[in-house]
Each structure stands twice: as structure tokens, then as C-alpha cells.
Short mmCIF file of C-alpha atoms in Angstrom, two decimals:
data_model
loop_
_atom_site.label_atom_id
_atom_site.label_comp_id
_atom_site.label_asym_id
_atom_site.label_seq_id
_atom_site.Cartn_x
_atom_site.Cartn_y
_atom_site.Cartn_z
CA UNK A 1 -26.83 -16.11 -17.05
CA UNK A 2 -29.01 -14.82 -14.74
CA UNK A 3 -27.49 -14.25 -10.89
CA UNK A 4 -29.58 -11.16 -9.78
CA UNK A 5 -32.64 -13.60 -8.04
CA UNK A 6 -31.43 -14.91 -4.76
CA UNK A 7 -31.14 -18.74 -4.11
CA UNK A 8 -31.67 -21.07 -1.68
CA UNK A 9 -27.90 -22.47 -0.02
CA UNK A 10 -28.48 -26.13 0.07
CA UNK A 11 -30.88 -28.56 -1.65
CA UNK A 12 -31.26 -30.79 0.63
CA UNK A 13 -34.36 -29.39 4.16
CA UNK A 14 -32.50 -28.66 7.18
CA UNK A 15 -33.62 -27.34 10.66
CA UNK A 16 -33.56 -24.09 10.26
CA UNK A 17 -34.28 -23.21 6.74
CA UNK A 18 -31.24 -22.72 4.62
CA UNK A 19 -31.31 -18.92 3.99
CA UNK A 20 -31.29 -16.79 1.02
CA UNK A 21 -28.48 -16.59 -1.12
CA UNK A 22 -27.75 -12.86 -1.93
CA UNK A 23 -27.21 -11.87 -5.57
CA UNK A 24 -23.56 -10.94 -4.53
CA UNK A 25 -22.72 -14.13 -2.75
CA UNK A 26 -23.94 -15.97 -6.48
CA UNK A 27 -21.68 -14.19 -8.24
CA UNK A 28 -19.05 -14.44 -5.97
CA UNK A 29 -19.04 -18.30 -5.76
CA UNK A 30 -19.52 -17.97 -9.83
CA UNK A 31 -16.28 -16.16 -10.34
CA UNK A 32 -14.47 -17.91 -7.72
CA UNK A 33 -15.36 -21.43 -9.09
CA UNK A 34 -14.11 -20.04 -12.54
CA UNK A 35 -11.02 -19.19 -11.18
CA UNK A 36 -10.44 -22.54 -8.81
CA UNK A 37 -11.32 -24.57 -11.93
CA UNK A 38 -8.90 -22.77 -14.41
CA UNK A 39 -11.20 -20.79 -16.49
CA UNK A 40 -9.34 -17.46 -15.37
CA UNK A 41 -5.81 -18.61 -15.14
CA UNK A 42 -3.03 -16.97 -12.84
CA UNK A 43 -2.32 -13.85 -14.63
CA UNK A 44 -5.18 -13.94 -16.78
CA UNK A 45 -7.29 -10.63 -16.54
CA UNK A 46 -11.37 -10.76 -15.49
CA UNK A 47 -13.73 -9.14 -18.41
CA UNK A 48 -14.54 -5.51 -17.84
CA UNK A 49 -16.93 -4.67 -15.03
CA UNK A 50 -19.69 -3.51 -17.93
CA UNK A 51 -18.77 -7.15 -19.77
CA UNK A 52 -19.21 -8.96 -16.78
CA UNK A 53 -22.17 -7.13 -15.35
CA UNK A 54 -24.05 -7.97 -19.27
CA UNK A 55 -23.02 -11.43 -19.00
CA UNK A 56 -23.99 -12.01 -15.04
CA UNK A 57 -26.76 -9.72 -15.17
CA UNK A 58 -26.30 -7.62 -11.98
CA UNK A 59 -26.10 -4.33 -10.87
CA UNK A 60 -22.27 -3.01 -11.10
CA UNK A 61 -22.78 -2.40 -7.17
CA UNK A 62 -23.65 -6.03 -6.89
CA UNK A 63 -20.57 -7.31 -8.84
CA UNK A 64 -17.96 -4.99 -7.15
CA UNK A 65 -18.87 -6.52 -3.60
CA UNK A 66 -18.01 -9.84 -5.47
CA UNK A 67 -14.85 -8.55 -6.54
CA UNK A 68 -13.93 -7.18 -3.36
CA UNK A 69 -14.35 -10.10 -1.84
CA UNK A 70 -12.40 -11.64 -4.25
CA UNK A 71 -9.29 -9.62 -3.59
CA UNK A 72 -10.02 -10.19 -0.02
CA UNK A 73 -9.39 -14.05 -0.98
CA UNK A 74 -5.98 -13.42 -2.34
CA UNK A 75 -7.68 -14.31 -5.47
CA UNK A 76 -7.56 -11.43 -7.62
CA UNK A 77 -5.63 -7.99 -7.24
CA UNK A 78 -7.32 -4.42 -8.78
CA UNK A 79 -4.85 -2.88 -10.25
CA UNK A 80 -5.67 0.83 -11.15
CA UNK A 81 -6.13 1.42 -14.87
CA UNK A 82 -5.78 -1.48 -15.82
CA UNK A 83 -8.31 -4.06 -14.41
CA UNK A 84 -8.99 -7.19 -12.08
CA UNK A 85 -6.00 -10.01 -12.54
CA UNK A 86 -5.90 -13.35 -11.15
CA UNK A 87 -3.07 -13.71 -8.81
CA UNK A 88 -4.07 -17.41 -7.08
CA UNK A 89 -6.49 -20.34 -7.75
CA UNK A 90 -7.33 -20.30 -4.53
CA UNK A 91 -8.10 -18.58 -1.57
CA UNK A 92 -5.86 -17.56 1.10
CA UNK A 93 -6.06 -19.16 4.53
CA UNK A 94 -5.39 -15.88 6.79
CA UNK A 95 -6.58 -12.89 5.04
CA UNK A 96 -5.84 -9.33 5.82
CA UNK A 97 -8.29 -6.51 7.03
CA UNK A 98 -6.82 -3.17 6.20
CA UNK A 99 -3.62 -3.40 8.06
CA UNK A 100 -4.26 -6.85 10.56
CA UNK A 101 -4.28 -10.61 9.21
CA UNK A 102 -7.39 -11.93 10.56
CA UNK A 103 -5.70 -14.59 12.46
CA UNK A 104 -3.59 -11.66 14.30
CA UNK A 105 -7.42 -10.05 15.01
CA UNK A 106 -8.90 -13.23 16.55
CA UNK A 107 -5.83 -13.61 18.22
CA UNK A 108 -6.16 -10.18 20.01
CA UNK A 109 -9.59 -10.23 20.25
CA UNK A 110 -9.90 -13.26 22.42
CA UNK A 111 -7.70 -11.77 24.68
CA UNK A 112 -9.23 -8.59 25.07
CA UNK A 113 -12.58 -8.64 24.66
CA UNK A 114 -13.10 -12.27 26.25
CA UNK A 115 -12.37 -10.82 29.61
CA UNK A 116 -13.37 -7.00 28.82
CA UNK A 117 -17.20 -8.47 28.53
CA UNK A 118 -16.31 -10.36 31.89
CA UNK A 119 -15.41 -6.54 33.34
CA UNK A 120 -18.57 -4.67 32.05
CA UNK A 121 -20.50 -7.25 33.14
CA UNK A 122 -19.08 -6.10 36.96
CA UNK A 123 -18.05 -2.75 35.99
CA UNK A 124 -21.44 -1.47 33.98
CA UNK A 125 -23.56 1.50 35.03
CA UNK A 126 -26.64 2.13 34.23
CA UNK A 127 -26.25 4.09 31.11
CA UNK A 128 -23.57 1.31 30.08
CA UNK A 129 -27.00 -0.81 30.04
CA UNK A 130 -29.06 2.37 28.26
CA UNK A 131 -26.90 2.50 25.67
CA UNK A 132 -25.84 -1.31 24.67
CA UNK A 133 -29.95 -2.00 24.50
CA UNK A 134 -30.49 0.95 22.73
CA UNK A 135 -27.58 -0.07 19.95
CA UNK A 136 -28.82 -3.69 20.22
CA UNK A 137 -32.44 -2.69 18.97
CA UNK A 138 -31.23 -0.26 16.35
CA UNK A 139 -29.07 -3.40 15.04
CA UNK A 140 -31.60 -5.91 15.05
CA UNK A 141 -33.93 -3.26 13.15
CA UNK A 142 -31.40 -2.32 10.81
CA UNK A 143 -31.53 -4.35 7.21
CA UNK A 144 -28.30 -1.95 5.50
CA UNK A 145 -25.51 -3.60 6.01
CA UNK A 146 -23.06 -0.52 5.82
CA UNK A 147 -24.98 0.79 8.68
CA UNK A 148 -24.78 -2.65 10.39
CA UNK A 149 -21.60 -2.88 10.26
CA UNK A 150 -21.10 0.68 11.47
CA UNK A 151 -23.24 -0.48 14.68
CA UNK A 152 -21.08 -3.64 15.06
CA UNK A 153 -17.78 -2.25 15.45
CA UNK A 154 -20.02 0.70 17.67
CA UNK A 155 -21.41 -2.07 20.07
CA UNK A 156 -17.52 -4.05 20.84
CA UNK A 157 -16.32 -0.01 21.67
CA UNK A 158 -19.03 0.45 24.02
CA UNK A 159 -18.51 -3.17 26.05
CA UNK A 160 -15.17 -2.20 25.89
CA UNK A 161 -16.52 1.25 27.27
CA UNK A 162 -18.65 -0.29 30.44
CA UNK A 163 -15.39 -2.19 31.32
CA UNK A 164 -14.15 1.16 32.71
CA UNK A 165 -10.45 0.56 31.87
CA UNK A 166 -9.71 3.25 28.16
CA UNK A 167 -6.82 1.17 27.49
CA UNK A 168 -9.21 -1.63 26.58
CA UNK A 169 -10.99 0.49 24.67
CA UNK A 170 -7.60 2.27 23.17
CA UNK A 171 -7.41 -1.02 21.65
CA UNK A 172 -10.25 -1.86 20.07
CA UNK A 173 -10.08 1.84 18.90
CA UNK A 174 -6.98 0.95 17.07
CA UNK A 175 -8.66 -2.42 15.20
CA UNK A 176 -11.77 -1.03 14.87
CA UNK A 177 -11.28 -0.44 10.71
CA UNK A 178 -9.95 -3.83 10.21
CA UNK A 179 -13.09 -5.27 12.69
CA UNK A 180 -15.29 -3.08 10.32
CA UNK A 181 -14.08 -4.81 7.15
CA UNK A 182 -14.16 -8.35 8.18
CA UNK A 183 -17.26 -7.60 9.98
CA UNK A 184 -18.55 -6.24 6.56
CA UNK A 185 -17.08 -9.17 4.56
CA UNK A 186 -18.58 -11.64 6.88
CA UNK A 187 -21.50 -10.37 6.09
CA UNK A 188 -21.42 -9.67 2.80
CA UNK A 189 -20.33 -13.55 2.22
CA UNK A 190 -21.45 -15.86 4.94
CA UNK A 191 -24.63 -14.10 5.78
CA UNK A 192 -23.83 -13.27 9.76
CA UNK A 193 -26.02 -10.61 10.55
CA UNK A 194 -28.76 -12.11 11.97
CA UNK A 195 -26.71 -14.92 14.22
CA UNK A 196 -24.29 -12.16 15.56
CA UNK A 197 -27.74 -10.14 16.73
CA UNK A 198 -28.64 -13.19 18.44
CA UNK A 199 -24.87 -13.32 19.74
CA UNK A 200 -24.64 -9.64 20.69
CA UNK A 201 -27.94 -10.43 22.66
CA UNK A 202 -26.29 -12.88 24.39
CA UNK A 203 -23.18 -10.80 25.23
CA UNK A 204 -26.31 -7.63 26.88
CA UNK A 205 -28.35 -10.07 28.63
CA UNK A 206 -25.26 -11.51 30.63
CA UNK A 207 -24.16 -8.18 31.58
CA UNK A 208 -27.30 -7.07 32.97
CA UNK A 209 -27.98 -9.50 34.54
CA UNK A 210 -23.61 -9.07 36.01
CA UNK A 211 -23.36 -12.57 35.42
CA UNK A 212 -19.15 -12.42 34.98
CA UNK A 213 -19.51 -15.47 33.77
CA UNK A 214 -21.94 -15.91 31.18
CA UNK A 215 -20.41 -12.41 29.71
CA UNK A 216 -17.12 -14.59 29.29
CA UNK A 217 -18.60 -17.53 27.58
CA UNK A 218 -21.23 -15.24 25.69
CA UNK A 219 -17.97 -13.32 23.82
CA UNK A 220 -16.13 -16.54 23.79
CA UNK A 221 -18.94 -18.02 21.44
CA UNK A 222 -19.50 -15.21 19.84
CA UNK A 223 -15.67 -14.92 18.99
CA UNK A 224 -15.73 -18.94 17.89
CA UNK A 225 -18.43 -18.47 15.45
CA UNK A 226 -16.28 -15.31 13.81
CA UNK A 227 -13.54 -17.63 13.28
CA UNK A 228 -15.85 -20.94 12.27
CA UNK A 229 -17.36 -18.02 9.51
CA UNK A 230 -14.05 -17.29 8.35
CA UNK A 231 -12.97 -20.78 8.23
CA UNK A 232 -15.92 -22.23 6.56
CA UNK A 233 -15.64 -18.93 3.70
CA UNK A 234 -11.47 -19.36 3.21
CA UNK A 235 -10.35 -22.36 4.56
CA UNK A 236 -8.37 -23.16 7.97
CA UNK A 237 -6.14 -20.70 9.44
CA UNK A 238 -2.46 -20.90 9.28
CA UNK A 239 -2.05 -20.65 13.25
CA UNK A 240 -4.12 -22.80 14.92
CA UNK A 241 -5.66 -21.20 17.44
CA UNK A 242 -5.48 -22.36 21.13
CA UNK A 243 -8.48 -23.68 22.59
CA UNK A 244 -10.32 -22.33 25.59
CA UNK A 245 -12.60 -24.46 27.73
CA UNK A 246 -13.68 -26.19 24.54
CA UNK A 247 -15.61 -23.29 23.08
CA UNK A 248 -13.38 -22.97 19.96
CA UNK A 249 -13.50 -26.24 19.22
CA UNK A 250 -16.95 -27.35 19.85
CA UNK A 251 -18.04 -24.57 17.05
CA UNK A 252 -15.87 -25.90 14.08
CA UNK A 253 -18.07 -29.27 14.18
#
């Protein structure tokens, strides 16, 4: 079995293009189908790394994203030593980033960074602007997604910067691991690079242009689609989150 060649998500044309399927993301959905049907049973242990990289054939890089993301499921637990066990046969609906549940995270985040992108967008200063459009072009450049990611958690501290209030940015300060590894895992599985560039863009053009505003409803969507990603990867959330001028919901559609 052959899951190094990317594929196509979807069979069926759609406006845009369905895009790639990474290597990772095939043999993620490949051991997580296994799992979900019974072919790894709770407590049963995965094949060896070298076994399963042989019978997947994929770089052992490749196949420990998969298996990271796995864990991140609540699917499987690494225990040191000793291997990969099954510990579900299915994924968990909240998962945890380092030390925050993502449903705590989206929690927070709409109420801090929803209005902190209303405050730069009032607050900015001119090298607020230099250096948001100079992080925004280095993003949209960048193709690593460890560096990415890096720049993602980079470009929420620095809106958080132009709001001119460091407890705002104390905050995010104190997420910004756990924003880094679901930012990394939403990546790595649902493919959000390229829509959060478009959403970050958003987020700039609003507050240069200090459209209050449009910088509100620019970090609400962006914060929507987050969750919608999540959602669509893991399933619903166990709080449901309340919704705000319709800009949660209209994204889960």
C-alpha cells in the first residue's frame, strides 16, 4: 500500500478544486479508519513505526505527524518504550493543546482577540501597519509549515501588540504554545494554510484602512472557520459555543 503520492479530497468537481491530499493526511485517515472500524481494538498496540512505515510506504517523518495527530484525537496514547496503544475508537470532541482544551481556547479567543483586532484597528501606528504586512507577505510566501505556524502565532501577538493594551497581549503570550499546536494540527490535517492567509489578509486590510468594524467581523470569521476546521476534523464540541451576530453559525453550514 502505497500512501506517499498525494490525492485528490473528493471525487465528485466542486468550485474551487478540491485540494491535494498530503501524504500525512492519507495515512492519517488510513489508521484512523482502522481503528474506528475495529481493526486496532482498544488496547491493542499499532505495528512498529519501521513495520508500519514498510507496509504504508512513507517516510517515518510522514507517519509520526499521523500519529501525532492521532494522540491528538484521543485515539491512541505513546507510551515511552513501549509503543503506540489504542485507547478509543473514536475521536474526542474537545481536544487538548498542550495545557488548554480547544473549546477553553476558542472560548478565550473570541473574547480577546474579537475586540483586540477592533482596538488595533483604532489604536495602530504606523509601524503596527510595517510590521503586520511585512509578516503577512513572509506567510503567504512561506510553504514550511513549522515556520508557518511560527508566523501564525507571531501575527495574533502583534494585533494584540497594535491594540496598545500588554495585558491583551499578556494573554495571548500565555496561549501562544497551545495556539501553535492547534494551529500546527490544523494544518497538518485540514489543510488551513492557505484560507487563514486569505483570513489574516482580511484581519490587515481592515485595520489599515481603521475600519473598527470590519477588524471585528474579519477576526470573528476568521475565529468561526478555526472552530468549523476543528469540528469538521473531530466532531462537535462538547460546549456549544454562543453565537455572535450569526458569524459562528453561518460557517458550520
Amino acid at each position: 500500500m502505497n500512501l506517499s503520492d498525494s490525492q485528490t479530497a473528493g471525487d465528485i468537481p466542486t468550485t474551487p478544486v478540491p485540494r491535494r491530499v498530503t501524504a500525512m493526511e492519507a495515512v492519517l485517515s488510513h489508521l484512523r479508519g482502522a481503528i474506528e472500524r475495529g481493526d486496532y481494538a482498544v488496547g491493542d498496540k499499532l505495528p512498529s513505526e519501521a513495520e508500519l512505515c514498510r507496509r504504508l510506504e512513507v517516510s517515518r517523518p510522514v507517519l509520526r505527524e499521523a500519529l501525532r495527530a492521532l494522540q491528538t484525537m484521543g485515539l491512541t496514547v505513546s507510551r515511552t518504550g513501549k509503543g503506540t496503544f489504542v485507547v478509543s475508537d473514536g475521536a474526542v470532541a474537545d481536544p487538548t493543546f498542550g495545557d488548554y482544551a480547544a473549546s477553553d481556547l476558542l472560548e478565550v479567543r473570541r473574547h480577546v482577540e474579537v475586540p483586540v483586532a477592533g482596538y488595533a484597528a483604532v489604536r495602530r501606528t504606523p509601524e503596527d501597519l510595517d510590521h503586520l504586512h511585512h509578516l503577512l507577505e513572509r506567510m503567504e510566501r512561506e510553504t514550511d509549515t513549522t515556520a508557518w505556524v511560527a508566523m501564525d502565532t507571531l501575527f495574533h501577538l502583534t494585533v494584540a501588540q497594535a491594540a496598545r493594551n500588554p495585558v491583551f497581549r499578556r494573554v495571548i503570550e500565555e496561549i501562544r504554545d497551545a495556539l501553535a499546536r492547534q494551529s500546527a494540527f490544523l494544518n497538518d490535517v485540514g489543510g488551513r494554510r492557505e484560507q487563514a492567509n486569505r483570513e489574516h489578509r482580511a484581519i490587515v486590510e481592515a485595520i489599515v484602512d481603521s475600519s473598527e468594524h470590519d477588524a471585528v467581523e474579519a477576526m470573528k470569521h476568521h475565529l468561526a472557520r478555526v472552530e468549523s476546521t476543528l469540528s469538521t476534523i473531530v466532531g462537535p464540541a462538547h460546549r456549544a459555543a454562543p453565537t455572535t451576530d450569526g458569524a459562528e453559525g453561518e460557517e458550520r453550514g
